[in-house]
Structure formats: C-alpha cells, structure tokens
Amino acid sequence: MRFLAFLAIAVLAPAISLAQSAGEVERCFQNPGACSQGGGGGGTAAQAPAPGGGGGGGHATTRPAAPGPDYTTVLQSPDPDRRKIQESLRTLDKYNGPIDGNLQSDATTKAIQEWQKGRGTNPVGKLTPQEAQQLNAEASRTPIRRVDPSTQTATAPATPTPLQPTPKSNADALKDLQARLAERRKAAEPKAEAATQALIRDLKAYVAADGKGAAGDQFADFAKWYTDTKAAGRTVGEIAPVIDDYGDVKAGAAVASEVLLETKKGASNQSQCLVFAWVEGNPRKDPKVFSCDDVAGVEKWKTDQSLKSAWR
C-alpha cells in the first residue's frame, strides 16, 4: 500500500506543478503588477537566470552606477546663497531678472547656461557647488562701475531742441559703459582662454609626472605646494580654472587666472585656490603664484607689469 501511495504522488506531482504554473500565468495576465513584484496571491515570480549561467549556480552582480554631478546642493542651498548667484550672474551681464533666489526660473536657467557656454562646459542650466564658487569668484572681480553724476551735464533745458539732444541718464550711461566693456572682454576672451588652458595642461602634466615638467620649472611656488601636498599624504585631483584678468603689458599679453586644486587623502577632500599670473611667452615670463586671498599681492603684480586690462 505504501508503495502504491508513493507511486500515485509521483504521478500527480507534475500535474499539480503544471496547474500551479497555469494559474500563475493567468494571474500575471490579469494583474501584471502583482506578477512583476513577486505577488499574485502567494505565487512565486520566476527568477531570470544569471548572465553567463548555464545552470552553474552563479550569482549575478550589479555594479552601482557612478554618481552624477551634484546639482541638488546648490538648488537647495539657503536663500541668501541662491540670491548671491543671481547677483553674480547680473554682474556678469548674464541675468536681468529679479533677485528672488529662484534658480529654476527660465531667466536664471538661461543665464547659467550662457555662463557655462562661455566656459566651454556642458550648458545644463544648473550649478555644482564648485561651479557656484567659481561663478561668484569671477563676479567678485568684475564690479559694476558706477557713473559719476558730476560728469553729467549740470544744466539742461526743460524742453530739448532738435539741435540739443537730451543728455543720457545715469542708467543709460551705465548700460553704454557695460556694453563697451562686454565688447572688449568678448574680443579678448579667446586668447585669454587659450592661455589659461595651456597652463592647466602643464599643471596636469606636472602632477601626472609626479613633480616634473614646465609648470614646476616656471612656477616655483607651485612646485613647493605640490611637494608639501605629497608629503602630507594627499593626492591632487581635479584642477579647474577661472580667468581673473587679461590684458597687454610691454612684454606681451599678461594673464591672471584663479585655479581651484582638489586634493584627497582617504575619504577626506579639500580644495585650495591659487592665482597664477604670468606674461605670455615660451617660456612664460615673470610667473608668480598667490593665494586667492592675497588680493593685494595679485594687484601689485599687475601694477608692476603696467597691465592694461581688456577684462574690466
């Protein structure tokens, strides 16, 4: 009897399994959501075989996707920080909208895109924390120059005649000045950008060669900074520039560029801002390196070179 019972179970088992499979297919057809989530009233969703399987029992591994750019930090930053970004965009003649802290408005997004295009980066219309710092730094060195009211005509007739046009208001005079400065800057920008990018290539090559190359030979202060950084057990990561000033001196074209250098040690990330100043040539002439906080030192170097800026 036991043998007959066992035989009956063995014969019925495939049929039961088939019935369950058919029931599961029916549930999946009627409720795809329950099937895809492994639900369906107690049924078990079929598991896809691991890649390269063949029944070998291997487990599929999923590598986490590389993190994308961090735009959330700036978008969710405090209101004063967001307003400062809009003010910086206005100072750089990129934005004419209200200073309301809304970085996702059409006007602000377009202004950020225009600024990013000018730097040769992806014009996404949103800023990473590093881009926000560079934007504010660039704007801080491009102050709006006020028009002195004393230079305007003191007396003007109440009703202008055809032979005597109406004097421009302070606002119109300021717009004209900004337009002239923007044209000068636009004309100088390609040369300034090319000079700065050449410097960045030399800095990266110096780091890649572990302290050898033209950047260290020409900028002794940078070579010392690299040696000190390496002695502290830190490695140099991203190197990003922002042009500070550009113009003509007796010996050629002079460039001053802020460079943000990221360093790493384990999970610790730090950044340091240095200003590289030099007169174009091969090799570069009168090269100097300053801390970004040493504004007096940078301005003295420009004065010593008799720099006629095309940037301001």
PDB file of C-alpha atoms in Angstrom:
ATOM      1  CA  MET A   1       0.000   0.000   0.000  1.00  0.00           C
ATOM      2  CA  ARG A   2       2.766   2.436   0.846  1.00  0.00           C
ATOM      3  CA  PHE A   3       4.379   1.748  -2.496  1.00  0.00           C
ATOM      4  CA  LEU A   4       1.077   2.403  -4.324  1.00  0.00           C
ATOM      5  CA  ALA A   5       0.557   5.679  -2.428  1.00  0.00           C
ATOM      6  CA  PHE A   6       4.075   6.835  -3.256  1.00  0.00           C
ATOM      7  CA  LEU A   7       3.535   5.912  -6.900  1.00  0.00           C
ATOM      8  CA  ALA A   8       0.292   7.953  -7.007  1.00  0.00           C
ATOM      9  CA  ILE A   9       2.013  11.042  -5.555  1.00  0.00           C
ATOM     10  CA  ALA A  10       4.839  10.740  -8.074  1.00  0.00           C
ATOM     11  CA  VAL A  11       2.346  10.570 -10.949  1.00  0.00           C
ATOM     12  CA  LEU A  12       0.214  13.510  -9.704  1.00  0.00           C
ATOM     13  CA  ALA A  13       3.137  15.869  -8.855  1.00  0.00           C
ATOM     14  CA  PRO A  14       3.807  17.082 -12.459  1.00  0.00           C
ATOM     15  CA  ALA A  15       0.092  17.745 -12.944  1.00  0.00           C
ATOM     16  CA  ILE A  16      -0.087  19.804  -9.736  1.00  0.00           C
ATOM     17  CA  SER A  17       3.005  21.756 -10.781  1.00  0.00           C
ATOM     18  CA  LEU A  18       1.529  22.353 -14.225  1.00  0.00           C
ATOM     19  CA  ALA A  19      -1.724  23.575 -12.697  1.00  0.00           C
ATOM     20  CA  GLN A  20       0.135  25.989 -10.456  1.00  0.00           C
ATOM     21  CA  SER A  21       2.138  27.298 -13.428  1.00  0.00           C
ATOM     22  CA  ALA A  22      -1.024  27.796 -15.445  1.00  0.00           C
ATOM     23  CA  GLY A  23      -2.639  29.585 -12.519  1.00  0.00           C
ATOM     24  CA  GLU A  24       0.384  31.826 -12.143  1.00  0.00           C
ATOM     25  CA  VAL A  25       0.298  32.692 -15.880  1.00  0.00           C
ATOM     26  CA  GLU A  26      -3.382  33.581 -15.548  1.00  0.00           C
ATOM     27  CA  ARG A  27      -2.679  35.827 -12.549  1.00  0.00           C
ATOM     28  CA  CYS A  28       0.200  37.540 -14.411  1.00  0.00           C
ATOM     29  CA  PHE A  29      -2.057  38.118 -17.418  1.00  0.00           C
ATOM     30  CA  GLN A  30      -4.817  39.643 -15.293  1.00  0.00           C
ATOM     31  CA  ASN A  31      -2.572  41.608 -12.909  1.00  0.00           C
ATOM     32  CA  PRO A  32       0.927  42.265 -14.410  1.00  0.00           C
ATOM     33  CA  GLY A  33       1.877  44.485 -11.472  1.00  0.00           C
ATOM     34  CA  ALA A  34       1.437  41.683  -8.952  1.00  0.00           C
ATOM     35  CA  CYS A  35       3.402  39.277 -11.145  1.00  0.00           C
ATOM     36  CA  SER A  36       6.381  41.658 -11.633  1.00  0.00           C
ATOM     37  CA  GLN A  37       6.583  42.285  -7.894  1.00  0.00           C
ATOM     38  CA  GLY A  38       6.539  38.639  -6.980  1.00  0.00           C
ATOM     39  CA  GLY A  39       2.912  38.972  -5.644  1.00  0.00           C
ATOM     40  CA  GLY A  40      -0.203  37.489  -7.158  1.00  0.00           C
ATOM     41  CA  GLY A  41      -1.801  35.866  -4.136  1.00  0.00           C
ATOM     42  CA  GLY A  42       1.004  33.666  -2.949  1.00  0.00           C
ATOM     43  CA  GLY A  43       2.562  32.725  -6.266  1.00  0.00           C
ATOM     44  CA  THR A  44       6.315  32.973  -6.790  1.00  0.00           C
ATOM     45  CA  ALA A  45       7.648  35.069  -9.684  1.00  0.00           C
ATOM     46  CA  ALA A  46      10.117  33.288 -11.936  1.00  0.00           C
ATOM     47  CA  GLN A  47      13.688  34.382 -11.488  1.00  0.00           C
ATOM     48  CA  ALA A  48      15.719  35.254 -14.569  1.00  0.00           C
ATOM     49  CA  PRO A  49      18.927  33.225 -14.888  1.00  0.00           C
ATOM     50  CA  ALA A  50      22.157  34.989 -14.081  1.00  0.00           C
ATOM     51  CA  PRO A  51      24.179  36.219 -17.072  1.00  0.00           C
ATOM     52  CA  GLY A  52      26.533  33.585 -18.449  1.00  0.00           C
ATOM     53  CA  GLY A  53      24.641  30.977 -16.420  1.00  0.00           C
ATOM     54  CA  GLY A  54      24.087  27.623 -17.996  1.00  0.00           C
ATOM     55  CA  GLY A  55      22.724  26.319 -14.670  1.00  0.00           C
ATOM     56  CA  GLY A  56      26.048  26.725 -12.918  1.00  0.00           C
ATOM     57  CA  GLY A  57      24.515  28.331  -9.790  1.00  0.00           C
ATOM     58  CA  GLY A  58      26.424  31.636 -10.196  1.00  0.00           C
ATOM     59  CA  HIS A  59      25.071  34.850  -8.698  1.00  0.00           C
ATOM     60  CA  ALA A  60      24.635  37.986 -10.842  1.00  0.00           C
ATOM     61  CA  THR A  61      26.403  41.045  -9.512  1.00  0.00           C
ATOM     62  CA  THR A  62      25.194  44.585 -10.126  1.00  0.00           C
ATOM     63  CA  ARG A  63      27.714  47.389 -10.009  1.00  0.00           C
ATOM     64  CA  PRO A  64      26.393  50.675  -8.639  1.00  0.00           C
ATOM     65  CA  ALA A  65      26.146  53.450 -11.218  1.00  0.00           C
ATOM     66  CA  ALA A  66      28.732  56.213 -10.976  1.00  0.00           C
ATOM     67  CA  PRO A  67      27.290  59.281  -9.185  1.00  0.00           C
ATOM     68  CA  GLY A  68      26.324  62.166 -11.454  1.00  0.00           C
ATOM     69  CA  PRO A  69      27.084  65.875 -10.920  1.00  0.00           C
ATOM     70  CA  ASP A  70      25.777  67.306  -7.628  1.00  0.00           C
ATOM     71  CA  TYR A  71      23.216  69.966  -8.578  1.00  0.00           C
ATOM     72  CA  THR A  72      20.943  69.389  -5.560  1.00  0.00           C
ATOM     73  CA  THR A  73      23.261  71.085  -3.050  1.00  0.00           C
ATOM     74  CA  VAL A  74      23.107  74.449  -4.836  1.00  0.00           C
ATOM     75  CA  LEU A  75      19.382  74.218  -5.687  1.00  0.00           C
ATOM     76  CA  GLN A  76      18.593  73.539  -2.009  1.00  0.00           C
ATOM     77  CA  SER A  77      21.133  75.993  -0.584  1.00  0.00           C
ATOM     78  CA  PRO A  78      19.983  78.821   1.749  1.00  0.00           C
ATOM     79  CA  ASP A  79      18.072  81.695   0.165  1.00  0.00           C
ATOM     80  CA  PRO A  80      20.936  84.244   0.582  1.00  0.00           C
ATOM     81  CA  ASP A  81      23.318  81.891  -1.281  1.00  0.00           C
ATOM     82  CA  ARG A  82      20.837  81.473  -4.147  1.00  0.00           C
ATOM     83  CA  ARG A  83      20.267  85.227  -4.365  1.00  0.00           C
ATOM     84  CA  LYS A  84      24.056  85.783  -4.458  1.00  0.00           C
ATOM     85  CA  ILE A  85      24.285  83.507  -7.512  1.00  0.00           C
ATOM     86  CA  GLN A  86      21.661  85.617  -9.296  1.00  0.00           C
ATOM     87  CA  GLU A  87      23.517  88.800  -8.318  1.00  0.00           C
ATOM     88  CA  SER A  88      26.761  87.333  -9.701  1.00  0.00           C
ATOM     89  CA  LEU A  89      25.025  86.478 -12.975  1.00  0.00           C
ATOM     90  CA  ARG A  90      23.699  90.050 -13.147  1.00  0.00           C
ATOM     91  CA  THR A  91      27.189  91.469 -12.503  1.00  0.00           C
ATOM     92  CA  LEU A  92      28.494  89.383 -15.422  1.00  0.00           C
ATOM     93  CA  ASP A  93      25.710  90.728 -17.694  1.00  0.00           C
ATOM     94  CA  LYS A  94      24.065  87.322 -17.962  1.00  0.00           C
ATOM     95  CA  TYR A  95      20.873  87.986 -15.999  1.00  0.00           C
ATOM     96  CA  ASN A  96      18.350  90.827 -15.833  1.00  0.00           C
ATOM     97  CA  GLY A  97      15.577  89.164 -13.812  1.00  0.00           C
ATOM     98  CA  PRO A  98      14.530  89.639 -10.184  1.00  0.00           C
ATOM     99  CA  ILE A  99      16.843  88.685  -7.319  1.00  0.00           C
ATOM    100  CA  ASP A 100      14.385  86.234  -5.742  1.00  0.00           C
ATOM    101  CA  GLY A 101      16.538  83.157  -5.100  1.00  0.00           C
ATOM    102  CA  ASN A 102      14.664  81.044  -7.676  1.00  0.00           C
ATOM    103  CA  LEU A 103      17.452  79.221  -9.520  1.00  0.00           C
ATOM    104  CA  GLN A 104      14.966  77.176 -11.552  1.00  0.00           C
ATOM    105  CA  SER A 105      13.220  80.107 -13.254  1.00  0.00           C
ATOM    106  CA  ASP A 106      13.585  80.298 -17.031  1.00  0.00           C
ATOM    107  CA  ALA A 107      15.587  83.534 -16.872  1.00  0.00           C
ATOM    108  CA  THR A 108      18.034  82.187 -14.261  1.00  0.00           C
ATOM    109  CA  THR A 109      18.438  78.836 -16.036  1.00  0.00           C
ATOM    110  CA  LYS A 110      19.201  80.574 -19.346  1.00  0.00           C
ATOM    111  CA  ALA A 111      21.705  82.869 -17.614  1.00  0.00           C
ATOM    112  CA  ILE A 112      23.529  79.899 -16.071  1.00  0.00           C
ATOM    113  CA  GLN A 113      23.559  78.142 -19.461  1.00  0.00           C
ATOM    114  CA  GLU A 114      25.093  81.222 -21.115  1.00  0.00           C
ATOM    115  CA  TRP A 115      27.782  81.408 -18.406  1.00  0.00           C
ATOM    116  CA  GLN A 116      28.545  77.684 -18.803  1.00  0.00           C
ATOM    117  CA  LYS A 117      28.772  78.015 -22.604  1.00  0.00           C
ATOM    118  CA  GLY A 118      31.319  80.813 -22.203  1.00  0.00           C
ATOM    119  CA  ARG A 119      33.487  78.475 -20.101  1.00  0.00           C
ATOM    120  CA  GLY A 120      33.186  75.580 -22.556  1.00  0.00           C
ATOM    121  CA  THR A 121      31.299  73.349 -20.103  1.00  0.00           C
ATOM    122  CA  ASN A 122      28.017  71.490 -20.525  1.00  0.00           C
ATOM    123  CA  PRO A 123      25.235  74.158 -20.516  1.00  0.00           C
ATOM    124  CA  VAL A 124      22.781  72.315 -18.253  1.00  0.00           C
ATOM    125  CA  GLY A 125      21.435  75.454 -16.572  1.00  0.00           C
ATOM    126  CA  LYS A 126      22.236  74.131 -13.075  1.00  0.00           C
ATOM    127  CA  LEU A 127      25.356  74.552 -10.942  1.00  0.00           C
ATOM    128  CA  THR A 128      27.517  72.193  -8.936  1.00  0.00           C
ATOM    129  CA  PRO A 129      28.944  73.616  -5.680  1.00  0.00           C
ATOM    130  CA  GLN A 130      32.304  74.077  -7.389  1.00  0.00           C
ATOM    131  CA  GLU A 131      30.746  75.952 -10.326  1.00  0.00           C
ATOM    132  CA  ALA A 132      28.820  78.197  -7.923  1.00  0.00           C
ATOM    133  CA  GLN A 133      32.068  79.087  -6.137  1.00  0.00           C
ATOM    134  CA  GLN A 134      33.797  79.841  -9.442  1.00  0.00           C
ATOM    135  CA  LEU A 135      30.854  81.952 -10.667  1.00  0.00           C
ATOM    136  CA  ASN A 136      30.845  84.068  -7.500  1.00  0.00           C
ATOM    137  CA  ALA A 137      34.633  84.444  -7.608  1.00  0.00           C
ATOM    138  CA  GLU A 138      34.510  85.664 -11.207  1.00  0.00           C
ATOM    139  CA  ALA A 139      31.748  88.156 -10.407  1.00  0.00           C
ATOM    140  CA  SER A 140      33.561  89.462  -7.321  1.00  0.00           C
ATOM    141  CA  ARG A 141      36.412  90.584  -9.558  1.00  0.00           C
ATOM    142  CA  THR A 142      34.138  92.258 -12.099  1.00  0.00           C
ATOM    143  CA  PRO A 143      32.485  95.060 -10.117  1.00  0.00           C
ATOM    144  CA  ILE A 144      29.893  97.278 -11.726  1.00  0.00           C
ATOM    145  CA  ARG A 145      31.404 100.705 -12.226  1.00  0.00           C
ATOM    146  CA  ARG A 146      29.071 103.472 -11.194  1.00  0.00           C
ATOM    147  CA  VAL A 147      28.756 106.560 -13.333  1.00  0.00           C
ATOM    148  CA  ASP A 148      29.845 109.720 -11.539  1.00  0.00           C
ATOM    149  CA  PRO A 149      26.860 112.110 -11.613  1.00  0.00           C
ATOM    150  CA  SER A 150      29.270 115.065 -11.637  1.00  0.00           C
ATOM    151  CA  THR A 151      30.372 114.119 -15.142  1.00  0.00           C
ATOM    152  CA  GLN A 152      26.871 114.629 -16.491  1.00  0.00           C
ATOM    153  CA  THR A 153      25.598 117.945 -17.817  1.00  0.00           C
ATOM    154  CA  ALA A 154      24.650 120.088 -14.849  1.00  0.00           C
ATOM    155  CA  THR A 155      22.027 122.174 -16.595  1.00  0.00           C
ATOM    156  CA  ALA A 156      19.776 121.049 -19.367  1.00  0.00           C
ATOM    157  CA  PRO A 157      16.830 122.817 -20.887  1.00  0.00           C
ATOM    158  CA  ALA A 158      13.423 121.679 -19.784  1.00  0.00           C
ATOM    159  CA  THR A 159      12.368 121.221 -23.407  1.00  0.00           C
ATOM    160  CA  PRO A 160      15.171 119.898 -25.626  1.00  0.00           C
ATOM    161  CA  THR A 161      15.500 121.396 -29.072  1.00  0.00           C
ATOM    162  CA  PRO A 162      16.426 119.430 -32.216  1.00  0.00           C
ATOM    163  CA  LEU A 163      19.910 120.947 -32.058  1.00  0.00           C
ATOM    164  CA  GLN A 164      20.444 119.939 -28.432  1.00  0.00           C
ATOM    165  CA  PRO A 165      19.678 116.258 -27.715  1.00  0.00           C
ATOM    166  CA  THR A 166      18.591 115.139 -24.261  1.00  0.00           C
ATOM    167  CA  PRO A 167      21.564 114.131 -22.072  1.00  0.00           C
ATOM    168  CA  LYS A 168      21.712 110.450 -21.217  1.00  0.00           C
ATOM    169  CA  SER A 169      20.531 109.406 -17.811  1.00  0.00           C
ATOM    170  CA  ASN A 170      22.883 107.641 -15.392  1.00  0.00           C
ATOM    171  CA  ALA A 171      21.179 104.338 -16.167  1.00  0.00           C
ATOM    172  CA  ASP A 172      21.673 104.742 -19.934  1.00  0.00           C
ATOM    173  CA  ALA A 173      25.287 105.827 -19.480  1.00  0.00           C
ATOM    174  CA  LEU A 174      25.919 102.788 -17.286  1.00  0.00           C
ATOM    175  CA  LYS A 175      24.410 100.482 -19.931  1.00  0.00           C
ATOM    176  CA  ASP A 176      26.657 102.007 -22.599  1.00  0.00           C
ATOM    177  CA  LEU A 177      29.718 101.500 -20.413  1.00  0.00           C
ATOM    178  CA  GLN A 178      28.778  97.888 -19.717  1.00  0.00           C
ATOM    179  CA  ALA A 179      28.268  97.287 -23.452  1.00  0.00           C
ATOM    180  CA  ARG A 180      31.737  98.668 -24.273  1.00  0.00           C
ATOM    181  CA  LEU A 181      33.343  96.551 -21.554  1.00  0.00           C
ATOM    182  CA  ALA A 182      31.470  93.476 -22.769  1.00  0.00           C
ATOM    183  CA  GLU A 183      32.768  94.013 -26.320  1.00  0.00           C
ATOM    184  CA  ARG A 184      36.354  94.382 -25.091  1.00  0.00           C
ATOM    185  CA  ARG A 185      36.011  91.264 -22.977  1.00  0.00           C
ATOM    186  CA  LYS A 186      34.461  89.285 -25.839  1.00  0.00           C
ATOM    187  CA  ALA A 187      37.353  90.201 -28.137  1.00  0.00           C
ATOM    188  CA  ALA A 188      39.980  89.227 -25.555  1.00  0.00           C
ATOM    189  CA  GLU A 189      38.269  86.077 -24.283  1.00  0.00           C
ATOM    190  CA  PRO A 190      39.572  83.524 -26.875  1.00  0.00           C
ATOM    191  CA  LYS A 191      43.224  84.466 -26.289  1.00  0.00           C
ATOM    192  CA  ALA A 192      42.798  84.537 -22.516  1.00  0.00           C
ATOM    193  CA  GLU A 193      41.036  81.169 -22.543  1.00  0.00           C
ATOM    194  CA  ALA A 194      43.742  79.594 -24.729  1.00  0.00           C
ATOM    195  CA  ALA A 195      46.493  80.853 -22.408  1.00  0.00           C
ATOM    196  CA  THR A 196      44.700  79.544 -19.314  1.00  0.00           C
ATOM    197  CA  GLN A 197      44.006  76.138 -20.828  1.00  0.00           C
ATOM    198  CA  ALA A 198      47.696  75.835 -21.775  1.00  0.00           C
ATOM    199  CA  LEU A 199      48.565  76.459 -18.117  1.00  0.00           C
ATOM    200  CA  ILE A 200      46.089  73.803 -16.954  1.00  0.00           C
ATOM    201  CA  ARG A 201      47.623  71.251 -19.345  1.00  0.00           C
ATOM    202  CA  ASP A 202      51.063  71.980 -17.906  1.00  0.00           C
ATOM    203  CA  LEU A 203      49.782  71.664 -14.315  1.00  0.00           C
ATOM    204  CA  LYS A 204      48.091  68.330 -15.041  1.00  0.00           C
ATOM    205  CA  ALA A 205      51.199  67.047 -16.841  1.00  0.00           C
ATOM    206  CA  TYR A 206      53.315  68.051 -13.838  1.00  0.00           C
ATOM    207  CA  VAL A 207      51.053  66.123 -11.470  1.00  0.00           C
ATOM    208  CA  ALA A 208      50.932  63.096 -13.809  1.00  0.00           C
ATOM    209  CA  ALA A 209      54.754  63.077 -13.966  1.00  0.00           C
ATOM    210  CA  ASP A 210      54.890  63.221 -10.154  1.00  0.00           C
ATOM    211  CA  GLY A 211      56.548  66.620  -9.903  1.00  0.00           C
ATOM    212  CA  LYS A 212      58.355  67.038 -13.205  1.00  0.00           C
ATOM    213  CA  GLY A 213      57.664  69.447 -16.039  1.00  0.00           C
ATOM    214  CA  ALA A 214      57.398  73.048 -17.206  1.00  0.00           C
ATOM    215  CA  ALA A 215      54.821  74.067 -14.582  1.00  0.00           C
ATOM    216  CA  GLY A 216      57.226  73.361 -11.738  1.00  0.00           C
ATOM    217  CA  ASP A 217      60.196  74.886 -13.538  1.00  0.00           C
ATOM    218  CA  GLN A 218      58.330  78.127 -14.235  1.00  0.00           C
ATOM    219  CA  PHE A 219      56.212  78.397 -11.070  1.00  0.00           C
ATOM    220  CA  ALA A 220      58.497  77.638  -8.143  1.00  0.00           C
ATOM    221  CA  ASP A 221      55.750  78.315  -5.598  1.00  0.00           C
ATOM    222  CA  PHE A 222      53.531  75.694  -7.251  1.00  0.00           C
ATOM    223  CA  ALA A 223      56.369  73.151  -7.158  1.00  0.00           C
ATOM    224  CA  LYS A 224      56.727  73.776  -3.413  1.00  0.00           C
ATOM    225  CA  TRP A 225      52.955  73.471  -2.927  1.00  0.00           C
ATOM    226  CA  TYR A 226      52.973  70.119  -4.744  1.00  0.00           C
ATOM    227  CA  THR A 227      55.898  68.835  -2.646  1.00  0.00           C
ATOM    228  CA  ASP A 228      54.160  69.846   0.592  1.00  0.00           C
ATOM    229  CA  THR A 229      50.876  68.289  -0.543  1.00  0.00           C
ATOM    230  CA  LYS A 230      52.573  64.996  -1.411  1.00  0.00           C
ATOM    231  CA  ALA A 231      54.490  64.985   1.908  1.00  0.00           C
ATOM    232  CA  ALA A 232      51.154  65.306   3.725  1.00  0.00           C
ATOM    233  CA  GLY A 233      49.968  62.108   2.047  1.00  0.00           C
ATOM    234  CA  ARG A 234      47.470  63.866  -0.203  1.00  0.00           C
ATOM    235  CA  THR A 235      46.956  63.350  -3.933  1.00  0.00           C
ATOM    236  CA  VAL A 236      45.919  66.038  -6.423  1.00  0.00           C
ATOM    237  CA  GLY A 237      42.568  65.508  -8.125  1.00  0.00           C
ATOM    238  CA  GLU A 238      40.575  67.924 -10.281  1.00  0.00           C
ATOM    239  CA  ILE A 239      42.185  71.157 -11.480  1.00  0.00           C
ATOM    240  CA  ALA A 240      39.717  73.846 -12.644  1.00  0.00           C
ATOM    241  CA  PRO A 241      40.469  77.433 -13.770  1.00  0.00           C
ATOM    242  CA  VAL A 242      38.617  80.761 -13.717  1.00  0.00           C
ATOM    243  CA  ILE A 243      40.184  83.672 -15.642  1.00  0.00           C
ATOM    244  CA  ASP A 244      40.768  86.618 -13.312  1.00  0.00           C
ATOM    245  CA  ASP A 245      42.269  89.214 -15.665  1.00  0.00           C
ATOM    246  CA  TYR A 246      43.779  89.591 -19.107  1.00  0.00           C
ATOM    247  CA  GLY A 247      45.422  92.472 -20.929  1.00  0.00           C
ATOM    248  CA  ASP A 248      48.541  93.926 -22.534  1.00  0.00           C
ATOM    249  CA  VAL A 249      51.879  94.823 -20.967  1.00  0.00           C
ATOM    250  CA  LYS A 250      55.136  95.948 -22.586  1.00  0.00           C
ATOM    251  CA  ALA A 251      56.423  92.372 -22.836  1.00  0.00           C
ATOM    252  CA  GLY A 252      53.232  90.893 -24.302  1.00  0.00           C
ATOM    253  CA  ALA A 253      49.855  89.679 -23.078  1.00  0.00           C
ATOM    254  CA  ALA A 254      49.525  89.156 -19.322  1.00  0.00           C
ATOM    255  CA  VAL A 255      47.184  86.625 -17.735  1.00  0.00           C
ATOM    256  CA  ALA A 256      45.990  86.120 -14.165  1.00  0.00           C
ATOM    257  CA  SER A 257      43.904  83.017 -13.535  1.00  0.00           C
ATOM    258  CA  GLU A 258      42.412  81.508 -10.410  1.00  0.00           C
ATOM    259  CA  VAL A 259      42.917  77.739 -10.228  1.00  0.00           C
ATOM    260  CA  LEU A 260      40.981  75.507  -7.856  1.00  0.00           C
ATOM    261  CA  LEU A 261      43.032  72.413  -6.926  1.00  0.00           C
ATOM    262  CA  GLU A 262      41.244  69.474  -5.289  1.00  0.00           C
ATOM    263  CA  THR A 263      43.306  67.190  -3.030  1.00  0.00           C
ATOM    264  CA  LYS A 264      42.354  63.865  -1.476  1.00  0.00           C
ATOM    265  CA  LYS A 265      43.521  61.728   1.413  1.00  0.00           C
ATOM    266  CA  GLY A 266      41.362  58.690   2.035  1.00  0.00           C
ATOM    267  CA  ALA A 267      37.776  59.904   2.324  1.00  0.00           C
ATOM    268  CA  SER A 268      38.878  63.496   3.020  1.00  0.00           C
ATOM    269  CA  ASN A 269      38.569  66.018   0.175  1.00  0.00           C
ATOM    270  CA  GLN A 270      39.977  69.540   0.332  1.00  0.00           C
ATOM    271  CA  SER A 271      40.347  72.360  -2.168  1.00  0.00           C
ATOM    272  CA  GLN A 272      42.800  75.225  -2.388  1.00  0.00           C
ATOM    273  CA  CYS A 273      42.541  78.289  -4.607  1.00  0.00           C
ATOM    274  CA  LEU A 274      45.714  79.689  -6.144  1.00  0.00           C
ATOM    275  CA  VAL A 275      46.179  82.610  -8.549  1.00  0.00           C
ATOM    276  CA  PHE A 276      48.702  82.001 -11.344  1.00  0.00           C
ATOM    277  CA  ALA A 277      49.941  85.201 -13.012  1.00  0.00           C
ATOM    278  CA  TRP A 278      52.316  85.355 -15.964  1.00  0.00           C
ATOM    279  CA  VAL A 279      53.259  87.155 -19.161  1.00  0.00           C
ATOM    280  CA  GLU A 280      52.731  85.042 -22.259  1.00  0.00           C
ATOM    281  CA  GLY A 281      55.820  83.599 -23.915  1.00  0.00           C
ATOM    282  CA  ASN A 282      57.816  80.398 -24.285  1.00  0.00           C
ATOM    283  CA  PRO A 283      58.818  80.047 -21.555  1.00  0.00           C
ATOM    284  CA  ARG A 284      56.360  82.209 -19.603  1.00  0.00           C
ATOM    285  CA  LYS A 285      57.777  85.441 -18.206  1.00  0.00           C
ATOM    286  CA  ASP A 286      57.536  86.827 -14.669  1.00  0.00           C
ATOM    287  CA  PRO A 287      55.461  83.858 -13.406  1.00  0.00           C
ATOM    288  CA  LYS A 288      54.029  84.147  -9.898  1.00  0.00           C
ATOM    289  CA  VAL A 289      51.644  82.168  -7.690  1.00  0.00           C
ATOM    290  CA  PHE A 290      49.478  83.765  -4.982  1.00  0.00           C
ATOM    291  CA  SER A 291      46.785  82.596  -2.621  1.00  0.00           C
ATOM    292  CA  CYS A 292      43.364  83.682  -3.885  1.00  0.00           C
ATOM    293  CA  ASP A 293      43.029  85.641  -0.634  1.00  0.00           C
ATOM    294  CA  ASP A 294      46.164  87.681  -1.416  1.00  0.00           C
ATOM    295  CA  VAL A 295      44.345  90.292  -3.485  1.00  0.00           C
ATOM    296  CA  ALA A 296      46.962  92.943  -2.681  1.00  0.00           C
ATOM    297  CA  GLY A 297      49.767  90.713  -3.975  1.00  0.00           C
ATOM    298  CA  VAL A 298      47.938  89.996  -7.236  1.00  0.00           C
ATOM    299  CA  GLU A 299      47.128  93.672  -7.826  1.00  0.00           C
ATOM    300  CA  LYS A 300      50.733  94.679  -7.106  1.00  0.00           C
ATOM    301  CA  TRP A 301      51.946  92.195  -9.719  1.00  0.00           C
ATOM    302  CA  LYS A 302      49.558  93.742 -12.257  1.00  0.00           C
ATOM    303  CA  THR A 303      50.782  97.221 -11.372  1.00  0.00           C
ATOM    304  CA  ASP A 304      54.425  96.152 -11.678  1.00  0.00           C
ATOM    305  CA  GLN A 305      53.677  94.810 -15.163  1.00  0.00           C
ATOM    306  CA  SER A 306      51.771  98.018 -16.133  1.00  0.00           C
ATOM    307  CA  LEU A 307      48.830  95.834 -17.133  1.00  0.00           C
ATOM    308  CA  LYS A 308      46.243  97.486 -19.388  1.00  0.00           C
ATOM    309  CA  SER A 309      43.283  95.237 -18.749  1.00  0.00           C
ATOM    310  CA  ALA A 310      40.895  94.239 -21.518  1.00  0.00           C
ATOM    311  CA  TRP A 311      38.869  92.350 -18.947  1.00  0.00           C
ATOM    312  CA  ARG A 312      37.425  95.189 -16.853  1.00  0.00           C
TER     313      ARG A 312
END
